[in-house]
Amino acid sequence: MLRRPPMWRRRGGTFAALAAFFTVAIMFFGIGGASALTAPATLADQSAPLPLGSTVQTGAVHTDVKGKTFAIATDTTFAPFEFRDGSGELVGIDMDLLRAIATDQGFEVDVKSLGFDAALQALQSNQVSGVIAGMSITDERKKVFDFSAPYFDSGVQMAVTKNNQDIKSYEDLKGKTVVAKRGSEGETFANSIKGEYGFTVKALADSATMYDDVKAGNSVAVFDDYPVLAYGVSQNNGLKIVTEKEQGSSYGFAVNKGQNQDLLAAFDSGLANLKANGEYQKILDKYLAKSEVEEQGGFFQLVKDSFPALMKGLWLTMVATVLSLAIALVLGVVFGFFKVAESRILRGIATTYVAIFRGTPLLVQAFFFYFGLPQMTGQPLSVLAAGVITLSLNAGAYMTEIVRGGIQSVDAGQLEASRSLGLGYVTSMRRVVVPQAVKIMTPSFINQFVITLKDTSLLAVIGFAELTYQGQQIYASNFRTGETLLIVAALYFIVITALTQLSNVVDRKFNK
């Protein structure tokens, strides 16, 4: 005998369906989103950038930029040009130059440490006004970006592990794999000679990862910019340089083509002033004059030095998790009831929402909300807002299914029996169905809480300074990857275990 659909499947309406649809639309397309980032300033002077190699009259100050604040994107792991010191401060040649030029020209900078690829995407989506990240000036890039006068002439060298006695020149690379940083001068040079010497080039995202790849034996050598390699060797990264410097291209500060020309002109003026007064050379010497290998402390010294930065990252991890879960819970309850409603429109909206956010990778969603959405709407999003929206919508889709499953696990006869006793629909759901469903759903909610907390680590790719991101910053400067990741993993384990136990206590107390 066919059973009648439960009463909650026979409830719903067009008005609720439309309201839910517009709610999802607003959240998905970012209508009315606010940004904590500084939007590129509207520029009065649209003069063309100075040609490469041209000189700027020293002492010049561009009044068009005075008093303004510009968001500037940079890399995360490109020591000695940008990296974090023991206190978590972003330092390096690029950072010191940028801040000195900003002081000289009277403007402020809001630096966004995103990673090289993400920095370029942020610039193209107008999340930032410019990029300074050891970026080589090439003809291909000049089609998309306008560059400042060169501020550093680079070159490429090859390095191998300290104990490698077999690889001494390019001829020894035949049939082997080498590694280079994606989009860098090192990758360009390695690709230009790989046919002649018969080796394969693998591209990775940052210098620290490349060096670990060589030390792990996955690649026999690394091609990288010579100052980066030299600094890494001085920090005891486990490698040695085996070739002379190959002439490379020059680094420049970049803005979108045809935009922020007064900022570009101010950078050139400030750079010329720093070279004239000697400050430029002092900044270079600060990071490049060292040649001796520095001794590093033990594991517990590493824990002590890393603790402040890791605690900051852990705090941001918890903030993003709590905010995301609070929003996700609301979404899960709303769309969970939509999934069991009689209205096809409500079920269709909920099914579409779940299909989209369970059917696409979280990483793709993060890139969409932080880079893609601003390009589509013209409304920049802060990295925290983009991260919370991503985690909320993703976790909400899974919670929707948890709520649906919990409600449908309660026998339909429970609702029908309470209605036969004269209780209204809302009262019956609140007093009879939902309490039983909550007991069923609680373990799954706790599990989703743990998953969302761990998923915050994926937001490191868009520059959200959570725990994993802070760990990357630490091993990018000290090259102690294994030990740093062990500390990060231990913190995740301690926090997740403690919160899981607390959640279980709450579950037992309220669901006796």
PDB file of N, CA and C in Angstrom, residues 62-128:
ATOM      1  N   HIS A  62      55.403  63.347  -6.509  1.00  0.00           N
ATOM      2  CA  HIS A  62      54.152  63.400  -7.257  1.00  0.00           C
ATOM      3  C   HIS A  62      52.996  63.672  -6.288  1.00  0.00           C
ATOM      4  N   THR A  63      52.495  64.884  -6.353  1.00  0.00           N
ATOM      5  CA  THR A  63      51.451  65.295  -5.408  1.00  0.00           C
ATOM      6  C   THR A  63      50.140  64.556  -5.630  1.00  0.00           C
ATOM      7  N   ASP A  64      49.944  63.957  -6.826  1.00  0.00           N
ATOM      8  CA  ASP A  64      48.692  63.243  -7.098  1.00  0.00           C
ATOM      9  C   ASP A  64      48.500  62.040  -6.172  1.00  0.00           C
ATOM     10  N   VAL A  65      49.583  61.488  -5.632  1.00  0.00           N
ATOM     11  CA  VAL A  65      49.475  60.305  -4.783  1.00  0.00           C
ATOM     12  C   VAL A  65      49.597  60.648  -3.301  1.00  0.00           C
ATOM     13  N   LYS A  66      49.920  61.880  -2.965  1.00  0.00           N
ATOM     14  CA  LYS A  66      50.142  62.239  -1.554  1.00  0.00           C
ATOM     15  C   LYS A  66      48.880  62.023  -0.734  1.00  0.00           C
ATOM     16  N   GLY A  67      49.051  61.333   0.403  1.00  0.00           N
ATOM     17  CA  GLY A  67      47.946  61.107   1.315  1.00  0.00           C
ATOM     18  C   GLY A  67      47.048  59.933   0.946  1.00  0.00           C
ATOM     19  N   LYS A  68      47.291  59.312  -0.201  1.00  0.00           N
ATOM     20  CA  LYS A  68      46.451  58.176  -0.618  1.00  0.00           C
ATOM     21  C   LYS A  68      47.030  56.867  -0.093  1.00  0.00           C
ATOM     22  N   THR A  69      46.174  55.866  -0.037  1.00  0.00           N
ATOM     23  CA  THR A  69      46.602  54.521   0.351  1.00  0.00           C
ATOM     24  C   THR A  69      46.341  53.582  -0.812  1.00  0.00           C
ATOM     25  N   PHE A  70      47.355  52.803  -1.170  1.00  0.00           N
ATOM     26  CA  PHE A  70      47.245  51.864  -2.285  1.00  0.00           C
ATOM     27  C   PHE A  70      47.449  50.435  -1.788  1.00  0.00           C
ATOM     28  N   ALA A  71      46.561  49.543  -2.210  1.00  0.00           N
ATOM     29  CA  ALA A  71      46.732  48.123  -1.915  1.00  0.00           C
ATOM     30  C   ALA A  71      47.728  47.550  -2.915  1.00  0.00           C
ATOM     31  N   ILE A  72      48.782  46.935  -2.419  1.00  0.00           N
ATOM     32  CA  ILE A  72      49.846  46.390  -3.262  1.00  0.00           C
ATOM     33  C   ILE A  72      49.996  44.900  -2.952  1.00  0.00           C
ATOM     34  N   ALA A  73      49.938  44.073  -3.978  1.00  0.00           N
ATOM     35  CA  ALA A  73      50.074  42.625  -3.795  1.00  0.00           C
ATOM     36  C   ALA A  73      51.527  42.205  -3.939  1.00  0.00           C
ATOM     37  N   THR A  74      51.889  41.133  -3.251  1.00  0.00           N
ATOM     38  CA  THR A  74      53.240  40.609  -3.343  1.00  0.00           C
ATOM     39  C   THR A  74      53.221  39.098  -3.192  1.00  0.00           C
ATOM     40  N   ASP A  75      54.398  38.497  -3.317  1.00  0.00           N
ATOM     41  CA  ASP A  75      54.551  37.053  -3.151  1.00  0.00           C
ATOM     42  C   ASP A  75      54.598  36.733  -1.656  1.00  0.00           C
ATOM     43  N   THR A  76      54.614  35.454  -1.338  1.00  0.00           N
ATOM     44  CA  THR A  76      54.698  35.047   0.061  1.00  0.00           C
ATOM     45  C   THR A  76      56.042  34.431   0.406  1.00  0.00           C
ATOM     46  N   THR A  77      56.697  33.789  -0.545  1.00  0.00           N
ATOM     47  CA  THR A  77      57.886  32.993  -0.258  1.00  0.00           C
ATOM     48  C   THR A  77      58.955  33.235  -1.307  1.00  0.00           C
ATOM     49  N   PHE A  78      59.539  34.430  -1.307  1.00  0.00           N
ATOM     50  CA  PHE A  78      60.568  34.763  -2.283  1.00  0.00           C
ATOM     51  C   PHE A  78      61.682  35.532  -1.585  1.00  0.00           C
ATOM     52  N   ALA A  79      62.225  34.935  -0.516  1.00  0.00           N
ATOM     53  CA  ALA A  79      63.338  35.560   0.194  1.00  0.00           C
ATOM     54  C   ALA A  79      64.541  35.640  -0.741  1.00  0.00           C
ATOM     55  N   PRO A  80      65.286  36.754  -0.715  1.00  0.00           N
ATOM     56  CA  PRO A  80      65.234  37.870   0.234  1.00  0.00           C
ATOM     57  C   PRO A  80      64.382  39.052  -0.229  1.00  0.00           C
ATOM     58  N   PHE A  81      63.530  38.852  -1.219  1.00  0.00           N
ATOM     59  CA  PHE A  81      62.739  39.975  -1.721  1.00  0.00           C
ATOM     60  C   PHE A  81      61.466  40.192  -0.918  1.00  0.00           C
ATOM     61  N   GLU A  82      60.790  39.120  -0.524  1.00  0.00           N
ATOM     62  CA  GLU A  82      59.665  39.227   0.398  1.00  0.00           C
ATOM     63  C   GLU A  82      59.536  37.935   1.197  1.00  0.00           C
ATOM     64  N   PHE A  83      59.513  38.087   2.497  1.00  0.00           N
ATOM     65  CA  PHE A  83      59.351  36.966   3.413  1.00  0.00           C
ATOM     66  C   PHE A  83      59.034  37.534   4.786  1.00  0.00           C
ATOM     67  N   ARG A  84      58.692  36.686   5.709  1.00  0.00           N
ATOM     68  CA  ARG A  84      58.370  37.134   7.070  1.00  0.00           C
ATOM     69  C   ARG A  84      59.511  36.784   8.014  1.00  0.00           C
ATOM     70  N   ASP A  85      59.843  37.738   8.862  1.00  0.00           N
ATOM     71  CA  ASP A  85      60.888  37.482   9.849  1.00  0.00           C
ATOM     72  C   ASP A  85      60.301  36.739  11.041  1.00  0.00           C
ATOM     73  N   GLY A  86      61.115  36.553  12.084  1.00  0.00           N
ATOM     74  CA  GLY A  86      60.666  35.775  13.233  1.00  0.00           C
ATOM     75  C   GLY A  86      59.458  36.346  13.944  1.00  0.00           C
ATOM     76  N   SER A  87      59.258  37.657  13.849  1.00  0.00           N
ATOM     77  CA  SER A  87      58.117  38.289  14.508  1.00  0.00           C
ATOM     78  C   SER A  87      56.864  38.294  13.649  1.00  0.00           C
ATOM     79  N   GLY A  88      56.981  37.768  12.422  1.00  0.00           N
ATOM     80  CA  GLY A  88      55.829  37.741  11.532  1.00  0.00           C
ATOM     81  C   GLY A  88      55.722  38.954  10.634  1.00  0.00           C
ATOM     82  N   GLU A  89      56.672  39.885  10.721  1.00  0.00           N
ATOM     83  CA  GLU A  89      56.652  41.096   9.903  1.00  0.00           C
ATOM     84  C   GLU A  89      57.112  40.768   8.482  1.00  0.00           C
ATOM     85  N   LEU A  90      56.397  41.305   7.490  1.00  0.00           N
ATOM     86  CA  LEU A  90      56.756  41.087   6.091  1.00  0.00           C
ATOM     87  C   LEU A  90      57.925  42.009   5.735  1.00  0.00           C
ATOM     88  N   VAL A  91      59.053  41.413   5.400  1.00  0.00           N
ATOM     89  CA  VAL A  91      60.270  42.177   5.135  1.00  0.00           C
ATOM     90  C   VAL A  91      60.878  41.696   3.819  1.00  0.00           C
ATOM     91  N   GLY A  92      62.025  42.284   3.463  1.00  0.00           N
ATOM     92  CA  GLY A  92      62.729  41.894   2.255  1.00  0.00           C
ATOM     93  C   GLY A  92      63.045  43.107   1.388  1.00  0.00           C
ATOM     94  N   ILE A  93      63.794  42.877   0.325  1.00  0.00           N
ATOM     95  CA  ILE A  93      64.202  43.974  -0.554  1.00  0.00           C
ATOM     96  C   ILE A  93      62.994  44.698  -1.124  1.00  0.00           C
ATOM     97  N   ASP A  94      62.043  43.934  -1.675  1.00  0.00           N
ATOM     98  CA  ASP A  94      60.848  44.554  -2.257  1.00  0.00           C
ATOM     99  C   ASP A  94      60.072  45.361  -1.228  1.00  0.00           C
ATOM    100  N   MET A  95      59.899  44.781  -0.048  1.00  0.00           N
ATOM    101  CA  MET A  95      59.094  45.438   0.981  1.00  0.00           C
ATOM    102  C   MET A  95      59.775  46.714   1.490  1.00  0.00           C
ATOM    103  N   ASP A  96      61.083  46.633   1.715  1.00  0.00           N
ATOM    104  CA  ASP A  96      61.801  47.822   2.192  1.00  0.00           C
ATOM    105  C   ASP A  96      61.818  48.922   1.141  1.00  0.00           C
ATOM    106  N   LEU A  97      62.022  48.538  -0.124  1.00  0.00           N
ATOM    107  CA  LEU A  97      61.999  49.521  -1.206  1.00  0.00           C
ATOM    108  C   LEU A  97      60.633  50.182  -1.319  1.00  0.00           C
ATOM    109  N   LEU A  98      59.586  49.354  -1.306  1.00  0.00           N
ATOM    110  CA  LEU A  98      58.231  49.869  -1.453  1.00  0.00           C
ATOM    111  C   LEU A  98      57.901  50.865  -0.343  1.00  0.00           C
ATOM    112  N   ARG A  99      58.206  50.503   0.892  1.00  0.00           N
ATOM    113  CA  ARG A  99      57.885  51.381   2.017  1.00  0.00           C
ATOM    114  C   ARG A  99      58.730  52.656   1.992  1.00  0.00           C
ATOM    115  N   ALA A 100      60.000  52.532   1.586  1.00  0.00           N
ATOM    116  CA  ALA A 100      60.853  53.719   1.509  1.00  0.00           C
ATOM    117  C   ALA A 100      60.370  54.665   0.409  1.00  0.00           C
ATOM    118  N   ILE A 101      59.961  54.093  -0.707  1.00  0.00           N
ATOM    119  CA  ILE A 101      59.439  54.919  -1.805  1.00  0.00           C
ATOM    120  C   ILE A 101      58.129  55.581  -1.398  1.00  0.00           C
ATOM    121  N   ALA A 102      57.264  54.835  -0.708  1.00  0.00           N
ATOM    122  CA  ALA A 102      55.994  55.402  -0.245  1.00  0.00           C
ATOM    123  C   ALA A 102      56.239  56.567   0.705  1.00  0.00           C
ATOM    124  N   THR A 103      57.212  56.419   1.598  1.00  0.00           N
ATOM    125  CA  THR A 103      57.552  57.513   2.521  1.00  0.00           C
ATOM    126  C   THR A 103      58.099  58.710   1.763  1.00  0.00           C
ATOM    127  N   ASP A 104      58.955  58.427   0.793  1.00  0.00           N
ATOM    128  CA  ASP A 104      59.558  59.504   0.011  1.00  0.00           C
ATOM    129  C   ASP A 104      58.509  60.288  -0.777  1.00  0.00           C
ATOM    130  N   GLN A 105      57.487  59.586  -1.276  1.00  0.00           N
ATOM    131  CA  GLN A 105      56.479  60.220  -2.127  1.00  0.00           C
ATOM    132  C   GLN A 105      55.204  60.606  -1.371  1.00  0.00           C
ATOM    133  N   GLY A 106      55.122  60.273  -0.092  1.00  0.00           N
ATOM    134  CA  GLY A 106      54.006  60.729   0.727  1.00  0.00           C
ATOM    135  C   GLY A 106      52.720  59.947   0.586  1.00  0.00           C
ATOM    136  N   PHE A 107      52.789  58.664   0.183  1.00  0.00           N
ATOM    137  CA  PHE A 107      51.573  57.850   0.153  1.00  0.00           C
ATOM    138  C   PHE A 107      51.736  56.645   1.071  1.00  0.00           C
ATOM    139  N   GLU A 108      50.635  55.942   1.327  1.00  0.00           N
ATOM    140  CA  GLU A 108      50.638  54.765   2.190  1.00  0.00           C
ATOM    141  C   GLU A 108      50.401  53.513   1.351  1.00  0.00           C
ATOM    142  N   VAL A 109      50.880  52.363   1.856  1.00  0.00           N
ATOM    143  CA  VAL A 109      50.656  51.093   1.163  1.00  0.00           C
ATOM    144  C   VAL A 109      50.013  50.090   2.113  1.00  0.00           C
ATOM    145  N   ASP A 110      49.097  49.313   1.573  1.00  0.00           N
ATOM    146  CA  ASP A 110      48.464  48.213   2.293  1.00  0.00           C
ATOM    147  C   ASP A 110      48.882  46.939   1.565  1.00  0.00           C
ATOM    148  N   VAL A 111      49.887  46.246   2.109  1.00  0.00           N
ATOM    149  CA  VAL A 111      50.504  45.123   1.414  1.00  0.00           C
ATOM    150  C   VAL A 111      49.672  43.854   1.602  1.00  0.00           C
ATOM    151  N   LYS A 112      49.390  43.167   0.492  1.00  0.00           N
ATOM    152  CA  LYS A 112      48.647  41.905   0.501  1.00  0.00           C
ATOM    153  C   LYS A 112      49.589  40.786   0.062  1.00  0.00           C
ATOM    154  N   SER A 113      49.959  39.928   1.001  1.00  0.00           N
ATOM    155  CA  SER A 113      50.866  38.819   0.714  1.00  0.00           C
ATOM    156  C   SER A 113      50.048  37.631   0.227  1.00  0.00           C
ATOM    157  N   LEU A 114      50.027  37.422  -1.095  1.00  0.00           N
ATOM    158  CA  LEU A 114      49.101  36.459  -1.693  1.00  0.00           C
ATOM    159  C   LEU A 114      49.782  35.272  -2.356  1.00  0.00           C
ATOM    160  N   GLY A 115      51.027  35.399  -2.767  1.00  0.00           N
ATOM    161  CA  GLY A 115      51.632  34.427  -3.657  1.00  0.00           C
ATOM    162  C   GLY A 115      51.689  35.024  -5.052  1.00  0.00           C
ATOM    163  N   PHE A 116      52.659  34.598  -5.867  1.00  0.00           N
ATOM    164  CA  PHE A 116      52.902  35.268  -7.140  1.00  0.00           C
ATOM    165  C   PHE A 116      51.701  35.170  -8.084  1.00  0.00           C
ATOM    166  N   ASP A 117      51.217  33.955  -8.319  1.00  0.00           N
ATOM    167  CA  ASP A 117      50.087  33.787  -9.242  1.00  0.00           C
ATOM    168  C   ASP A 117      48.854  34.533  -8.754  1.00  0.00           C
ATOM    169  N   ALA A 118      48.557  34.401  -7.459  1.00  0.00           N
ATOM    170  CA  ALA A 118      47.378  35.063  -6.899  1.00  0.00           C
ATOM    171  C   ALA A 118      47.534  36.582  -6.924  1.00  0.00           C
ATOM    172  N   ALA A 119      48.765  37.073  -6.780  1.00  0.00           N
ATOM    173  CA  ALA A 119      48.996  38.518  -6.819  1.00  0.00           C
ATOM    174  C   ALA A 119      48.655  39.077  -8.191  1.00  0.00           C
ATOM    175  N   LEU A 120      49.046  38.379  -9.254  1.00  0.00           N
ATOM    176  CA  LEU A 120      48.733  38.833 -10.607  1.00  0.00           C
ATOM    177  C   LEU A 120      47.224  38.800 -10.861  1.00  0.00           C
ATOM    178  N   GLN A 121      46.560  37.760 -10.344  1.00  0.00           N
ATOM    179  CA  GLN A 121      45.103  37.684 -10.495  1.00  0.00           C
ATOM    180  C   GLN A 121      44.418  38.813  -9.736  1.00  0.00           C
ATOM    181  N   ALA A 122      44.935  39.121  -8.553  1.00  0.00           N
ATOM    182  CA  ALA A 122      44.353  40.208  -7.762  1.00  0.00           C
ATOM    183  C   ALA A 122      44.505  41.543  -8.478  1.00  0.00           C
ATOM    184  N   LEU A 123      45.641  41.744  -9.144  1.00  0.00           N
ATOM    185  CA  LEU A 123      45.853  42.990  -9.888  1.00  0.00           C
ATOM    186  C   LEU A 123      44.899  43.075 -11.079  1.00  0.00           C
ATOM    187  N   GLN A 124      44.769  41.986 -11.823  1.00  0.00           N
ATOM    188  CA  GLN A 124      43.910  41.989 -13.001  1.00  0.00           C
ATOM    189  C   GLN A 124      42.438  42.145 -12.637  1.00  0.00           C
ATOM    190  N   SER A 125      42.062  41.702 -11.428  1.00  0.00           N
ATOM    191  CA  SER A 125      40.674  41.846 -10.983  1.00  0.00           C
ATOM    192  C   SER A 125      40.464  43.137 -10.194  1.00  0.00           C
ATOM    193  N   ASN A 126      41.484  44.009 -10.178  1.00  0.00           N
ATOM    194  CA  ASN A 126      41.421  45.304  -9.495  1.00  0.00           C
ATOM    195  C   ASN A 126      41.210  45.194  -7.993  1.00  0.00           C
ATOM    196  N   GLN A 127      41.630  44.083  -7.423  1.00  0.00           N
ATOM    197  CA  GLN A 127      41.642  43.955  -5.970  1.00  0.00           C
ATOM    198  C   GLN A 127      42.770  44.794  -5.372  1.00  0.00           C
ATOM    199  N   VAL A 128      43.819  45.006  -6.146  1.00  0.00           N
ATOM    200  CA  VAL A 128      44.960  45.791  -5.702  1.00  0.00           C
ATOM    201  C   VAL A 128      45.341  46.776  -6.797  1.00  0.00           C
TER     202      VAL A 128
END
